[in-house]
PDB file of C-alpha atoms in Angstrom:
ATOM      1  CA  UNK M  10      52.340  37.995  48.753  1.00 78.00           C
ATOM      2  CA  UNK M  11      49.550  40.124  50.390  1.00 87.00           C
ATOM      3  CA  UNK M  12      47.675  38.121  53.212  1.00 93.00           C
ATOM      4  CA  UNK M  13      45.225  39.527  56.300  1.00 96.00           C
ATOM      5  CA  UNK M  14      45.267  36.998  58.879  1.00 97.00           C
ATOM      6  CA  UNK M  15      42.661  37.150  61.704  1.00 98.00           C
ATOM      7  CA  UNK M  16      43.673  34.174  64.310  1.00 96.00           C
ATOM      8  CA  UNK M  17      40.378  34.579  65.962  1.00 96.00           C
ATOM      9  CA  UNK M  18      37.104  33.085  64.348  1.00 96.00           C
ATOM     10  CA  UNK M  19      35.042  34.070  67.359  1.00 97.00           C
ATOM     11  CA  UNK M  20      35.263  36.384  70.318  1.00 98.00           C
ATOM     12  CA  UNK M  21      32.758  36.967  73.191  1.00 97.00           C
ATOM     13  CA  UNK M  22      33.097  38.984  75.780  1.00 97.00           C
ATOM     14  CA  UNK M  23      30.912  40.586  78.511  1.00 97.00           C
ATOM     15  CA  UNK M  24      29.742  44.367  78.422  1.00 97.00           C
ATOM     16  CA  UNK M  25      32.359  46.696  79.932  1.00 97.00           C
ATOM     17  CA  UNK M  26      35.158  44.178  79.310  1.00 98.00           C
ATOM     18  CA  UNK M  27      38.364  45.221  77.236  1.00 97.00           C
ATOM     19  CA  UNK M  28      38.159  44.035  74.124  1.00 97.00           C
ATOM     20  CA  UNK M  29      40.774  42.950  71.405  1.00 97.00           C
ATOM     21  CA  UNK M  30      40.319  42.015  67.623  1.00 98.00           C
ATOM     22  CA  UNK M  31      43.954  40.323  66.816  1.00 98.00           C
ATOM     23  CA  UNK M  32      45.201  41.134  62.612  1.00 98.00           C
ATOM     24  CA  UNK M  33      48.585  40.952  61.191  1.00 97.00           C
ATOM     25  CA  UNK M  34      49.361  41.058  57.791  1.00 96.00           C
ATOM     26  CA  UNK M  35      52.069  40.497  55.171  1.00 94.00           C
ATOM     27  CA  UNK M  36      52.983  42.931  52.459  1.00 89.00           C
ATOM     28  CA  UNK M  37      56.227  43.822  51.160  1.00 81.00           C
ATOM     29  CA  UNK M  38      55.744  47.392  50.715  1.00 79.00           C
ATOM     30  CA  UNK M  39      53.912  49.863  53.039  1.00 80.00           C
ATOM     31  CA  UNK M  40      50.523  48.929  53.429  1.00 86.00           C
ATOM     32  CA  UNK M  41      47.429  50.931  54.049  1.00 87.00           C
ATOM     33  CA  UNK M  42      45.066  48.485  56.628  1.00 91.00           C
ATOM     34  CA  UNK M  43      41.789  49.411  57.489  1.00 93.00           C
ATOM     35  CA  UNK M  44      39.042  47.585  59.782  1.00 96.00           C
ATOM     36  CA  UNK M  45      35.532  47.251  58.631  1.00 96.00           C
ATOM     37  CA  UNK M  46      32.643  46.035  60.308  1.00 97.00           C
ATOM     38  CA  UNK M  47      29.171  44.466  59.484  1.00 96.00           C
ATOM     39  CA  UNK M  48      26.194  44.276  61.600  1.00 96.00           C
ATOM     40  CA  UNK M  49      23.743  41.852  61.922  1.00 92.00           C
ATOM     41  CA  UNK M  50      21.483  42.391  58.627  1.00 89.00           C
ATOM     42  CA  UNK M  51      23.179  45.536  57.619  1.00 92.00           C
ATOM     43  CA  UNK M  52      26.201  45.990  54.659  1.00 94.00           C
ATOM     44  CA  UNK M  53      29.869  46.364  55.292  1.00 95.00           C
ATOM     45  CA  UNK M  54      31.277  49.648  56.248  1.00 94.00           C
ATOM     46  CA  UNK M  55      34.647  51.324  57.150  1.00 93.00           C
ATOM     47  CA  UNK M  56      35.297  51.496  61.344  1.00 94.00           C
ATOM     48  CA  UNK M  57      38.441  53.026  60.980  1.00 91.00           C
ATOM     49  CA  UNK M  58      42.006  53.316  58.728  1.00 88.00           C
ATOM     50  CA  UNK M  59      45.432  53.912  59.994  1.00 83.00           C
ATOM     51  CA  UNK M  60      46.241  57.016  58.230  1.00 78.00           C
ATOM     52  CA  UNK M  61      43.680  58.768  60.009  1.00 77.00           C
ATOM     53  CA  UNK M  62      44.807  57.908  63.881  1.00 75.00           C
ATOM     54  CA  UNK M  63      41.091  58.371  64.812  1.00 81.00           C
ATOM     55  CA  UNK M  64      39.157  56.770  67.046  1.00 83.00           C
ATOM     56  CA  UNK M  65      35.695  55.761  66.653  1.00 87.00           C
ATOM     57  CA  UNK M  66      32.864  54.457  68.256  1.00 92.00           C
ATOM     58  CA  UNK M  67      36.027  53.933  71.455  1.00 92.00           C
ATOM     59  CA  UNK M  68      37.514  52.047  69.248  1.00 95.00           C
ATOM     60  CA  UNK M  69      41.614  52.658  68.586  1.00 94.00           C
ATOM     61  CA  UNK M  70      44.039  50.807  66.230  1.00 94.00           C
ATOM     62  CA  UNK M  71      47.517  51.311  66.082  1.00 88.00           C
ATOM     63  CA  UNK M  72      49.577  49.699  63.147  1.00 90.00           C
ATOM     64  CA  UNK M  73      52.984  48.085  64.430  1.00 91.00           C
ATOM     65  CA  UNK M  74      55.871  47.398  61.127  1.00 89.00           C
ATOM     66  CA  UNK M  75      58.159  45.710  63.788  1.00 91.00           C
ATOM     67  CA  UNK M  76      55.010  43.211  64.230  1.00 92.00           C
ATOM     68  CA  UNK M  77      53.303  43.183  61.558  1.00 94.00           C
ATOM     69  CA  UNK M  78      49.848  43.814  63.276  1.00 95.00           C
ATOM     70  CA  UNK M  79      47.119  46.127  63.414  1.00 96.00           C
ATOM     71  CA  UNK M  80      44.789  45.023  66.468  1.00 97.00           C
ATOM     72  CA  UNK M  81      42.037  46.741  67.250  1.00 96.00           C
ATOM     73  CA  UNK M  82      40.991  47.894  70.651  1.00 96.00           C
ATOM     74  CA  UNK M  83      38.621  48.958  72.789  1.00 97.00           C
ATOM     75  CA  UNK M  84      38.531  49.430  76.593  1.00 97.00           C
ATOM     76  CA  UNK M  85      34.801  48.700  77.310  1.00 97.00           C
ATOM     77  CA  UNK M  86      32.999  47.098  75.067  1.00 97.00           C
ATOM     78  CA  UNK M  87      29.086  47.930  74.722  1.00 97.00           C
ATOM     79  CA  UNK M  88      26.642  45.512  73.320  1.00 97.00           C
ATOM     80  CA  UNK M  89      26.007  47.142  69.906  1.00 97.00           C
ATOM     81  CA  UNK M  90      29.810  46.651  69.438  1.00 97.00           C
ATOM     82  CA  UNK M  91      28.479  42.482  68.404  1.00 98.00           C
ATOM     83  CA  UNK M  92      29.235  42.240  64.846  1.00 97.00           C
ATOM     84  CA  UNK M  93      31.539  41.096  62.434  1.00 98.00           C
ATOM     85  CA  UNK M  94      35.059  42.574  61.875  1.00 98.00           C
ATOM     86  CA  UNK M  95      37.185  42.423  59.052  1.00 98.00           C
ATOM     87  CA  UNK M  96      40.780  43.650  58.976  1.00 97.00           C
ATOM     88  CA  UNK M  97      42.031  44.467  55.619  1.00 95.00           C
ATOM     89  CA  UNK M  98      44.764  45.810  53.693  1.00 92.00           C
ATOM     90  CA  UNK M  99      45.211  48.065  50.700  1.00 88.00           C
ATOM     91  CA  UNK M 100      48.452  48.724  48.635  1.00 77.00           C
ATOM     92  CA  UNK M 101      49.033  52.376  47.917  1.00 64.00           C
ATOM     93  CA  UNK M 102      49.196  54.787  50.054  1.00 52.00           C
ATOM     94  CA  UNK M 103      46.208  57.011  50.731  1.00 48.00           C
ATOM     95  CA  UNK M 104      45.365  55.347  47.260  1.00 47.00           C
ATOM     96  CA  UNK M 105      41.374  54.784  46.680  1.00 47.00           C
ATOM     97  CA  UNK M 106      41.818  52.684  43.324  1.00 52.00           C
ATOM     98  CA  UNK M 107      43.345  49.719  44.812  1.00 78.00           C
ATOM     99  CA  UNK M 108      42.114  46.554  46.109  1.00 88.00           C
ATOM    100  CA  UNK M 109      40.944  45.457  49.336  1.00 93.00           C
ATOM    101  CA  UNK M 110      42.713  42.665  50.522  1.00 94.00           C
ATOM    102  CA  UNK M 111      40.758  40.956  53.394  1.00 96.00           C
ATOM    103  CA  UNK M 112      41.457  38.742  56.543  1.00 97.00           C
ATOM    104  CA  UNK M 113      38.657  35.681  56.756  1.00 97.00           C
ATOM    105  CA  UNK M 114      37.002  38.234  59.836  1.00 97.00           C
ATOM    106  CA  UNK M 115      36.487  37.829  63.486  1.00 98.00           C
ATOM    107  CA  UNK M 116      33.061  37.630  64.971  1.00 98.00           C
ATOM    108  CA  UNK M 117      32.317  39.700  68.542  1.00 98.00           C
ATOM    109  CA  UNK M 118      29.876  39.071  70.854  1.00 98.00           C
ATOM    110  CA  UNK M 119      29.159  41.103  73.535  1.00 98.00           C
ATOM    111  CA  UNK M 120      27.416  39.952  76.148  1.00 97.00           C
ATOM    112  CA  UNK M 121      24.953  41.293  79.132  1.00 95.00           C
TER     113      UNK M 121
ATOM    114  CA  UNK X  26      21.516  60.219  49.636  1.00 56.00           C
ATOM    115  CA  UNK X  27      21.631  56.711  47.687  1.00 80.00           C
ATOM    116  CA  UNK X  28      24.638  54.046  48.347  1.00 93.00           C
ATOM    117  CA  UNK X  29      25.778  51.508  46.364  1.00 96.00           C
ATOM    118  CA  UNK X  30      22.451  49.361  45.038  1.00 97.00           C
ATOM    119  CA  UNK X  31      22.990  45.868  44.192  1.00 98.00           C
ATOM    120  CA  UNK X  32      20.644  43.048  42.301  1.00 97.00           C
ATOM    121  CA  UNK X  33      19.070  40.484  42.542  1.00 97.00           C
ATOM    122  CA  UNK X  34      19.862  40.856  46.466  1.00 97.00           C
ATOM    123  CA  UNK X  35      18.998  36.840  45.893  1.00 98.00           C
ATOM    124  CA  UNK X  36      19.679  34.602  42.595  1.00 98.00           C
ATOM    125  CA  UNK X  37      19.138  30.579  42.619  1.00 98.00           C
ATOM    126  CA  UNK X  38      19.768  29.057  39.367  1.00 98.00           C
ATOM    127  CA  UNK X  39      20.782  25.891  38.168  1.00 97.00           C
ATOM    128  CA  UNK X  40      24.097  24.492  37.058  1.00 98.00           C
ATOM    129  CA  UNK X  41      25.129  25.141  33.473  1.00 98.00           C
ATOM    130  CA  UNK X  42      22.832  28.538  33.407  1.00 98.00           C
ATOM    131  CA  UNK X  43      24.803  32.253  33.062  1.00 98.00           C
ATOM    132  CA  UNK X  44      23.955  34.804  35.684  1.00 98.00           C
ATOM    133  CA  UNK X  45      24.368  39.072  35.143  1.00 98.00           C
ATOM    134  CA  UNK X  46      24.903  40.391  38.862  1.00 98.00           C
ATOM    135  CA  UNK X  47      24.163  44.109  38.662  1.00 98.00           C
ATOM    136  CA  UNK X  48      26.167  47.021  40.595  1.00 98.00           C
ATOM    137  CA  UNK X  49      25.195  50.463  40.577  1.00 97.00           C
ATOM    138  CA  UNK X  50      27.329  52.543  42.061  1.00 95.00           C
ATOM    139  CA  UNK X  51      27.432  55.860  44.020  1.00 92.00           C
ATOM    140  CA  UNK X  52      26.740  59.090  41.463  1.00 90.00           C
ATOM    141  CA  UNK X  53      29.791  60.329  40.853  1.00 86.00           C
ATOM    142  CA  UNK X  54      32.281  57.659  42.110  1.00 89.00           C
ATOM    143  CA  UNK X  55      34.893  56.884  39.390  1.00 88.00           C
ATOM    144  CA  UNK X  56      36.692  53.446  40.911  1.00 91.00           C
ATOM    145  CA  UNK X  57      34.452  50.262  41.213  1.00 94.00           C
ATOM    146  CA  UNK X  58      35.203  47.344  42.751  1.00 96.00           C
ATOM    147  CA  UNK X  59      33.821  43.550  42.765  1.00 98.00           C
ATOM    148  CA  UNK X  60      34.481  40.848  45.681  1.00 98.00           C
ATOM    149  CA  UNK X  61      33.137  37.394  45.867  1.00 98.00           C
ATOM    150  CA  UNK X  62      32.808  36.238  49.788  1.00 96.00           C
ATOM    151  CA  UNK X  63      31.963  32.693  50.189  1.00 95.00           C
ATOM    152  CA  UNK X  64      30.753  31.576  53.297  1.00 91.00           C
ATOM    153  CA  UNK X  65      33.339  31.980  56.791  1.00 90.00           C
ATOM    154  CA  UNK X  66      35.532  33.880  54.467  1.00 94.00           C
ATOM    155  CA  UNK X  67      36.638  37.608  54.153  1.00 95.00           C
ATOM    156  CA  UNK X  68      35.284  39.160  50.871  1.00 97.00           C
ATOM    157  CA  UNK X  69      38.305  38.470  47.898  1.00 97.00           C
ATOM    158  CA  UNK X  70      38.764  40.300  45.065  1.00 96.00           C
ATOM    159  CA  UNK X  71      37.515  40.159  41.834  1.00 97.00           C
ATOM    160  CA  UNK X  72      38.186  43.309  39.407  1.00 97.00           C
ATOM    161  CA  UNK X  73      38.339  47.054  39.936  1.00 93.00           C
ATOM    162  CA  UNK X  74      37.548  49.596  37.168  1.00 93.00           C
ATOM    163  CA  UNK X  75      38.694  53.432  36.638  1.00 89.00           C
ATOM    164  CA  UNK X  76      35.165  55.175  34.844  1.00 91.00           C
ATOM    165  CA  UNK X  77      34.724  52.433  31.644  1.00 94.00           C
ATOM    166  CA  UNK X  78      38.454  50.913  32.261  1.00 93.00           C
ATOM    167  CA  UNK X  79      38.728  48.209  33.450  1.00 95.00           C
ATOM    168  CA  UNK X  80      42.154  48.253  35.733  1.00 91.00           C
ATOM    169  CA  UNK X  81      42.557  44.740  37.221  1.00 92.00           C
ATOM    170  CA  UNK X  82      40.895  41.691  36.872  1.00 93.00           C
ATOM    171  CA  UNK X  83      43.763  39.582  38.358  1.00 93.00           C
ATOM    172  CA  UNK X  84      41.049  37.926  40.855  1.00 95.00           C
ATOM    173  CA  UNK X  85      38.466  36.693  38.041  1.00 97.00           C
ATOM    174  CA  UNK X  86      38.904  32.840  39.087  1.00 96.00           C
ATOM    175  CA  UNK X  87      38.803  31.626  35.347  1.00 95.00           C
ATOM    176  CA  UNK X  88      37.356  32.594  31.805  1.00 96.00           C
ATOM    177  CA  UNK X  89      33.613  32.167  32.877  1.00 98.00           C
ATOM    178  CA  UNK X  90      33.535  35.024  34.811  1.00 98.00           C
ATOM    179  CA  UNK X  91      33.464  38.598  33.234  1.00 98.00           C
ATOM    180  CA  UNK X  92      32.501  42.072  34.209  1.00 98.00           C
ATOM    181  CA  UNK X  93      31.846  45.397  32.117  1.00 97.00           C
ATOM    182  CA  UNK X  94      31.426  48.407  32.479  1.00 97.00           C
ATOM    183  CA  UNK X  95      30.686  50.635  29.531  1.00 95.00           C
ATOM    184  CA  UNK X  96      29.413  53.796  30.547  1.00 93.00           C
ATOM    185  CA  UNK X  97      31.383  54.308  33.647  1.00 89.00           C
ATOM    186  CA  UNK X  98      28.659  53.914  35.814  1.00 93.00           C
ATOM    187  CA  UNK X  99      26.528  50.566  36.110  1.00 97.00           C
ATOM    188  CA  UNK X 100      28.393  47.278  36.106  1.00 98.00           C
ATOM    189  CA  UNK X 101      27.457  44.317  35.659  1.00 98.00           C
ATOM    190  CA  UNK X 102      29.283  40.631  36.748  1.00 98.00           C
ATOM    191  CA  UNK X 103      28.500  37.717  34.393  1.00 98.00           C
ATOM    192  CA  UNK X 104      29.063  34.282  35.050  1.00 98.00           C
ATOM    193  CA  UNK X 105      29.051  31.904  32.197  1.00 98.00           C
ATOM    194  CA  UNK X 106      28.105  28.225  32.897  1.00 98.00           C
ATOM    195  CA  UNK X 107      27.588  28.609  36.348  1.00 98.00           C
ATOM    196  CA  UNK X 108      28.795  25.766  38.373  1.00 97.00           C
ATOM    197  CA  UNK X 109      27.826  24.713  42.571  1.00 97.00           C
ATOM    198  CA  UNK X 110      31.799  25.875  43.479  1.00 96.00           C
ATOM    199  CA  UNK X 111      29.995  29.859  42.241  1.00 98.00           C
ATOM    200  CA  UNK X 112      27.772  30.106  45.250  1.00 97.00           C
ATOM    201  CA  UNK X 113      28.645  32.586  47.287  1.00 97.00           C
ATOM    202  CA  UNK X 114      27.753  36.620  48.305  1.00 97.00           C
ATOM    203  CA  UNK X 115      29.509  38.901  45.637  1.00 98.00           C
ATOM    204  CA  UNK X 116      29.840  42.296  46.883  1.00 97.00           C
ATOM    205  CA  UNK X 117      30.607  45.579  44.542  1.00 97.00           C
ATOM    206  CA  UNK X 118      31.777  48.731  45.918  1.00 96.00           C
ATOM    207  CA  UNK X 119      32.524  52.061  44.981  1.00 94.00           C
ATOM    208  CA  UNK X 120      35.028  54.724  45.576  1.00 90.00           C
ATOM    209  CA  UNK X 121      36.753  57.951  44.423  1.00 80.00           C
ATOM    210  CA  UNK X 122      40.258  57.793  42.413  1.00 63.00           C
ATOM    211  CA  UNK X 123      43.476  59.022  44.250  1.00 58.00           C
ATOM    212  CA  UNK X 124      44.092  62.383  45.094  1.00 60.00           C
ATOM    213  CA  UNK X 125      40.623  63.372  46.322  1.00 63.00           C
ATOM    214  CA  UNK X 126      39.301  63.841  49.573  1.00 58.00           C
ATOM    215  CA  UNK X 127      37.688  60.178  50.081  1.00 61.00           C
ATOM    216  CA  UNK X 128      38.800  56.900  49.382  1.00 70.00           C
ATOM    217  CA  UNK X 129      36.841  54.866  51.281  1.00 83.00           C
ATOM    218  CA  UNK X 130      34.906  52.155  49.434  1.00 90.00           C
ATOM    219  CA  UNK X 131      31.435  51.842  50.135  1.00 92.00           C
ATOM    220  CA  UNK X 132      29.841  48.636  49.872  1.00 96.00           C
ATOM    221  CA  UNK X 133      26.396  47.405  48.519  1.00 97.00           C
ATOM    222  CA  UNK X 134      24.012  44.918  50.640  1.00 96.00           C
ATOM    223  CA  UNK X 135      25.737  42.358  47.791  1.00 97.00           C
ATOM    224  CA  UNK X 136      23.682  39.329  45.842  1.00 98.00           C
ATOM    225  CA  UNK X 137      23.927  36.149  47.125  1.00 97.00           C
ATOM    226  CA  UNK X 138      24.095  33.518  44.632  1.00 98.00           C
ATOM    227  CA  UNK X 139      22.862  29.903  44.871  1.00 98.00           C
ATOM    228  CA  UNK X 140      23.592  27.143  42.306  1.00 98.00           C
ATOM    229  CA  UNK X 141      21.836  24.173  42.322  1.00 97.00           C
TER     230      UNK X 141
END
């Protein structure tokens, strides 16, 4: 079975700090997992996918098969990182018709 | 240029009543996609369509709930019989098929349904 699990509901941290958003997943194939992100009063968008190896907005994600996981990172967080983040998970390869499969998201705050 | 458009952006309506979400795409995007998110939850899928096809609609959580499609472009979610266990945000998206440059799905700002 596909399933996204984020063990963190909430996260706050302080401006500057590292910061960590925790996902693992289980899929019996190879998965394509993605991160996106909603601000406060805006829709949800893509932060980043793991076929790209980009980083953006600082923020890195590196997808581990030995652990199942696919935290993202970032080594000083800024305050207009506060939002929610969803981890998610796609089927085919490099494959845009395919579903989304999502983790139940992890709210940041960053604080002052 | 235009993203995904979405409405109502808000719909109350009482139990027993059918609901038509709307979902109208980005020009040009072939693959659509509808989620239901209820609240503290990550979005979960609903059904995907290929232009008028409808691919997958292994996430429809029972026979009250349909979707269409019919010119490839706008879709619409029904809900037949609408019941409180309904509420929720549902979310369409939009992308382009394998083998081109981009598939990312972009969202909509999603309708947020209330039964009463």
């Amino acid at each position: 079975a596909q399933r996204v699990t984020q063990p963190e509901k909430l996260l706050s941290v302080f401006k500057g700090a590292p910061v960590e958003l925790k996902c693992n997943y289980s899929y019996s194939g190879s998965p394509e997992l993605f991160w996106y992100v909603q601000y406060s009063r805006q829709r949800l968008q893509l932060l980043l996918r793991h076929i790209s190896r980009e980083s953006i907005k600082g923020f890195t994600a590196d997808l581990n098969k030995g652990e199942t996981s696919f935290h993202l990172k970032k080594p000083f967080a800024q305050e207009e990182d506060s939002a929610m983040y969803y981890c998610a998970l796609s089927g085919r390869r490099g494959g845009g018709s395919e579903k989304l499969v999502f983790g139940k998201g992890t709210k940041l705050t960053v604080n002052p | 240029g235009a993203g995904v458009s979405q409405s109502p952006r808000y719909k109350v309506t009482k139990r027993g009543q059918d609901v038509a979400l709307r979902c109208d795409p980005i020009s040009g995007h072939v693959s659509l996609y509808w989620y239901r998110q209820a609240l503290g939850q990550g979005p979960e899928f609903l059904t995907y369509f290929n232009y008028e096809a409808q691919q997958d609609k292994s996430g429809l959580p029972n026979d009250r709930f349909s979707a269409e499609r019919p010119e490839g472009s706008i879709s619409t979610l029904t809900i037949q019989r609408t019941e409180q266990r309904d509420s929720a945000m549902y979310r369409c998206a939009s992308s382009s098929p394998p083998g081109t440059a981009s598939y990312e799905q972009y969202f909509g700002p999603g309708t947020r349904l209330t039964v009463t």
